GROMACS .gro file of C-alpha atoms in nm:
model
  195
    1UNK     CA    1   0.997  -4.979  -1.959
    2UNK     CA    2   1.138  -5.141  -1.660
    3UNK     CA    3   0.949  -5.126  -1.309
    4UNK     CA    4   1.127  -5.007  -1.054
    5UNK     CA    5   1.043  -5.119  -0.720
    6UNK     CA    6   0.969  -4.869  -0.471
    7UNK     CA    7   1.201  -4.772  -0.190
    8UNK     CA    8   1.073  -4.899   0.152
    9UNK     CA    9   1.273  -4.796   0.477
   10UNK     CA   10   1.218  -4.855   0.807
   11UNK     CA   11   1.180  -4.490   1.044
   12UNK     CA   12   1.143  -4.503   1.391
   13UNK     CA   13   0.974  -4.146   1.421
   14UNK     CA   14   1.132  -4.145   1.794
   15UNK     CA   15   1.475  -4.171   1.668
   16UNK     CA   16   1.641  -3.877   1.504
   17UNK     CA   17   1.948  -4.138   1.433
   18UNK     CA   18   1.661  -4.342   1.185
   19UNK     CA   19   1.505  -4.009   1.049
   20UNK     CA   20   1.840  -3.868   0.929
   21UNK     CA   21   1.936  -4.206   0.814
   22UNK     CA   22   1.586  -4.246   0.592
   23UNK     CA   23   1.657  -3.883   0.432
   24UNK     CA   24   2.037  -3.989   0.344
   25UNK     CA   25   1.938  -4.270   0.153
   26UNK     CA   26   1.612  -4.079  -0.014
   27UNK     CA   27   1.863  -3.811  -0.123
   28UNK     CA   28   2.085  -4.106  -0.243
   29UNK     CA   29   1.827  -4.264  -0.481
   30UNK     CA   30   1.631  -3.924  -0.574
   31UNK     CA   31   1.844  -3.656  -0.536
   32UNK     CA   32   1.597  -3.442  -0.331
   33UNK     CA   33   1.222  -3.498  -0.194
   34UNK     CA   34   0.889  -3.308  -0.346
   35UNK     CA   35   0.667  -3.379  -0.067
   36UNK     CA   36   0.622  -3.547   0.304
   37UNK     CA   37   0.270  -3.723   0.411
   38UNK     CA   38   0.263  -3.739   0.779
   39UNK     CA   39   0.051  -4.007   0.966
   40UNK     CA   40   0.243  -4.094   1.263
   41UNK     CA   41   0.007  -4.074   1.559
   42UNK     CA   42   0.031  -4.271   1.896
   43UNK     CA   43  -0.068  -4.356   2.292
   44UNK     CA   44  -0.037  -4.584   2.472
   45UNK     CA   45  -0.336  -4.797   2.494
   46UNK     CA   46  -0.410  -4.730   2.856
   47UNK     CA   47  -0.401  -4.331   2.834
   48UNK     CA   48  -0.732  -4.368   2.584
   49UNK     CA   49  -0.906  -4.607   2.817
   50UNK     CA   50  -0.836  -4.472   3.157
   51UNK     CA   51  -0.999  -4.132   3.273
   52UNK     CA   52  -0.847  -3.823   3.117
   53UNK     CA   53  -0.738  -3.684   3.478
   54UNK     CA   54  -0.532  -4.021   3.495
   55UNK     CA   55  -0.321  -3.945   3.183
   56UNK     CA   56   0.034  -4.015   3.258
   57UNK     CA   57   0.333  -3.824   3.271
   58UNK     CA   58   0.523  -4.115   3.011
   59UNK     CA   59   0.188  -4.152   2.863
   60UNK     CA   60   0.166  -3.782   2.762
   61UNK     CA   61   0.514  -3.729   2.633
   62UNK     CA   62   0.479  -4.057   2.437
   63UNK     CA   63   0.200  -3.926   2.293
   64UNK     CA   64   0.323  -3.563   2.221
   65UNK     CA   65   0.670  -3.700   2.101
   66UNK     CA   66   0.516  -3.962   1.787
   67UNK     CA   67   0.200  -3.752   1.685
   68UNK     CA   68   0.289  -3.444   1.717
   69UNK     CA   69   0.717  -3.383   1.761
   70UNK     CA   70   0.770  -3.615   1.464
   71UNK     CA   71   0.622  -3.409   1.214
   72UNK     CA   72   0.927  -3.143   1.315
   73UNK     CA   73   1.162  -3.386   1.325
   74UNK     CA   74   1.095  -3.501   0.943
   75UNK     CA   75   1.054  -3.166   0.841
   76UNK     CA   76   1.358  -3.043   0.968
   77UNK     CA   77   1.564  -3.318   0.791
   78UNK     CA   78   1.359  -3.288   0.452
   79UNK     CA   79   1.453  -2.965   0.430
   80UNK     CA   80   1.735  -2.960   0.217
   81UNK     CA   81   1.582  -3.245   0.027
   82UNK     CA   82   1.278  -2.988  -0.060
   83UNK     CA   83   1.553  -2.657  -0.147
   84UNK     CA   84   1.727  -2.930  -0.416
   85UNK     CA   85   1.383  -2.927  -0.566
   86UNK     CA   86   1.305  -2.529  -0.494
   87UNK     CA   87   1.000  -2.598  -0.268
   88UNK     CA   88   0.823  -2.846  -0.096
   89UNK     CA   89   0.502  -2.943   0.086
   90UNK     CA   90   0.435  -3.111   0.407
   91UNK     CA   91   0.064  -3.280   0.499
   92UNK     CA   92  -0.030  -3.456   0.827
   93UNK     CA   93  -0.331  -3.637   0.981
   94UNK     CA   94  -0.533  -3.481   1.235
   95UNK     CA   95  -0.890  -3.503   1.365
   96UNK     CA   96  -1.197  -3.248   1.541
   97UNK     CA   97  -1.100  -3.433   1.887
   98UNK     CA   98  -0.844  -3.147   1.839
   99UNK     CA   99  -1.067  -2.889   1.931
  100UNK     CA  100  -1.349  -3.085   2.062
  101UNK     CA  101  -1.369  -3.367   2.353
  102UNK     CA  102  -1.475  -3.712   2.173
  103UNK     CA  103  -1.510  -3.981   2.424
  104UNK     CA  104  -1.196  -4.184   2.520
  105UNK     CA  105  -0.979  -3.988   2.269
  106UNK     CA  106  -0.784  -3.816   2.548
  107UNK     CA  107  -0.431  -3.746   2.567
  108UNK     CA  108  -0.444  -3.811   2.174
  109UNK     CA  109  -0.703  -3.485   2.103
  110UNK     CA  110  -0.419  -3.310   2.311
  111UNK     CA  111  -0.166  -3.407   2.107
  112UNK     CA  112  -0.356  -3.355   1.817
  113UNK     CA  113  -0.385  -2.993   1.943
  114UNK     CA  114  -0.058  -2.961   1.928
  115UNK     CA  115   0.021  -3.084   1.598
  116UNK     CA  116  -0.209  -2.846   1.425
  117UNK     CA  117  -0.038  -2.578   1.645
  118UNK     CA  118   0.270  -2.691   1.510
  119UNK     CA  119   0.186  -2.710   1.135
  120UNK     CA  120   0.093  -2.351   1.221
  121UNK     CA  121   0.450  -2.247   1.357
  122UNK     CA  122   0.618  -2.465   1.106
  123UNK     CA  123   0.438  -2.341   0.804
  124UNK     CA  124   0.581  -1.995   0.908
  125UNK     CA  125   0.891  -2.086   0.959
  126UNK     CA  126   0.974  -2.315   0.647
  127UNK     CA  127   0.762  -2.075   0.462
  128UNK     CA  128   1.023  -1.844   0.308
  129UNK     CA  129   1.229  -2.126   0.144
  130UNK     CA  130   0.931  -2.203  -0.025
  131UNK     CA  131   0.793  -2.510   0.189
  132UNK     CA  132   0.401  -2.595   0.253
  133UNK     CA  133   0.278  -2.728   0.572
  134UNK     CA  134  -0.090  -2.845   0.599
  135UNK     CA  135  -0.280  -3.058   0.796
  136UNK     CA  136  -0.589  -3.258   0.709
  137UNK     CA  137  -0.845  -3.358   0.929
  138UNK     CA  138  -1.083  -3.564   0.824
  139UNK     CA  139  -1.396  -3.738   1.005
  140UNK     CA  140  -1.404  -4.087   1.154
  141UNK     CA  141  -1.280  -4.355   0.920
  142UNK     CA  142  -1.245  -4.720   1.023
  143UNK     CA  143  -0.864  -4.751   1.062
  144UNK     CA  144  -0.578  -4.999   1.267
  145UNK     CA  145  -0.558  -4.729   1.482
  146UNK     CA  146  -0.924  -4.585   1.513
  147UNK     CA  147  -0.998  -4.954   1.673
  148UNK     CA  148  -0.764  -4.905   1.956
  149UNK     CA  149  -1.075  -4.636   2.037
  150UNK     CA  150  -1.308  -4.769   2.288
  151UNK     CA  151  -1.628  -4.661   2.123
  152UNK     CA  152  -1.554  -4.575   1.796
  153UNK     CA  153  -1.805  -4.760   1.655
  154UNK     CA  154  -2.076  -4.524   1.776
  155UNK     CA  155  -1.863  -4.242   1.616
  156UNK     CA  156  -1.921  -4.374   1.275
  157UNK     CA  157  -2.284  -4.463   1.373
  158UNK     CA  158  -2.335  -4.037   1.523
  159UNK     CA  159  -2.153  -3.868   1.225
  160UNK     CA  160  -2.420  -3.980   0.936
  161UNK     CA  161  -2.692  -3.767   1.147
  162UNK     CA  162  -2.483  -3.467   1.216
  163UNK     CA  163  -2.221  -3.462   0.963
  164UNK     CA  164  -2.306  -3.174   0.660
  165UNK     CA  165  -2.334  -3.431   0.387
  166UNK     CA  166  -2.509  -3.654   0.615
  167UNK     CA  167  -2.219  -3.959   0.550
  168UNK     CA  168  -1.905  -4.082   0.689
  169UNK     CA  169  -1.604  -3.950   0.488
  170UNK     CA  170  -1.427  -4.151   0.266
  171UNK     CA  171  -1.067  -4.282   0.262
  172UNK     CA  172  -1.033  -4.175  -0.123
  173UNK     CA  173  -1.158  -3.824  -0.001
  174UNK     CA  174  -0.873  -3.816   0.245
  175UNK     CA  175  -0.693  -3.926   0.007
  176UNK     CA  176  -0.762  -3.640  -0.290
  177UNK     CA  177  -0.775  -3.406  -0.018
  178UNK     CA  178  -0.381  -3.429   0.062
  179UNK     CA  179  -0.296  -3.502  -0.272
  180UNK     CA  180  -0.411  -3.163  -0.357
  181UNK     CA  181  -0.258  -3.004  -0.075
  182UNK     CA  182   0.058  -3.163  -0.155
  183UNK     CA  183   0.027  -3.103  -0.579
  184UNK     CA  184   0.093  -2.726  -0.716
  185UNK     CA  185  -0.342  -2.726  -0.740
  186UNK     CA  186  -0.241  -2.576  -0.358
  187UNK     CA  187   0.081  -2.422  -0.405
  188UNK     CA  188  -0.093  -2.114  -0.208
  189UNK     CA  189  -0.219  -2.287   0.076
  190UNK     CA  190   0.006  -2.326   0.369
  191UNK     CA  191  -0.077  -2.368   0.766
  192UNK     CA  192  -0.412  -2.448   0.701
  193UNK     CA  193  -0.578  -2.770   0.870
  194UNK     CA  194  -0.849  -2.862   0.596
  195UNK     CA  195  -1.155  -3.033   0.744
   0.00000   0.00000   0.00000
């Protein structure tokens, strides 16, 4: 058979002009859309070194606006990609320094607050046309983004002794995990964040 190579766009998750563009050409070439994996998460560099209490007011909207506002923003215009197909699922990225305080994660635990919040709210209201939104949030795995962490090292090194299996988590098991969140295996989970 022939290969076809893979469609690769660019998407600015801060530009709505970008996100509706990426959607009209998906549409284009598929027709509709099955599923979204979300893993757009960032701050500024400065707002995870400096003291929480110094977070700042661009630094905090930043924040909130990529990790946690652009998982509306694609999910909004997916959404009549996903009724072409029937249904649809949703899965994003998120992490404990949601609900707990992890050194230096800062402003980005607060935003990561609010994305599971918002998988929440948007799992109810996409529910009834038949879309899923989940969140998984897995332990500390070395990552681009995990080394803009100061510290993150002694994450890894803490999790072995404290973690239930006694080990770091995998990238495959992240991996599976939204797979079968995404796949009809969990076509009756919705606005759950899976650790």
């Amino acid at each position: 058979g022939l290969e076809q190579s893979p469609l690769v766009l660019p998407c600015d998750v801060s530009s709505d002009a970008e996100i509706a563009s990426v959607f009209e050409k998906v549409d284009q070439e598929f027709g509709g859309l099955d599923f979204i994996a979300h893993g757009a998460a960032f701050a500024p560099r400065e707002e995870l070194e400096a003291p929480f209490v110094n977070t700042t007011r661009d630094g905090f909207r930043v924040a909130m606006d990529i990790s946690a506002y652009s998982l509306i923003a694609l999910t909004r215009a997916a959404m009549p990609l996903f009724e072409k197909r029937g249904s649809g699922s949703v899965v994003t990225l998120s992490y404990l320094g949601s609900q707990r305080v992890f050194p230096n994660y800062n402003v980005m635990g607060v935003a990561k607050a609010a994305l599971e919040a918002t998988v929440r709210y948007l799992a109810a209201d996409v529910g009834p046309k038949g879309v899923r939104v989940n969140a998984v949030s897995a332990g500390p795995i070395k990552t681009l983004a995990a080394a803009g962490i100061k510290g993150f090292s002694n994450i890894l090194h803490v999790y072995p002794d404290r973690a239930p299996l006694r080990r770091n988590v995998e990238t495959s098991e992240v991996a599976d995990a939204a797979a079968f969140l995404l796949s009809d295996a969990g076509k009756g989970i919705t606005g759950e964040v899976l650790m």
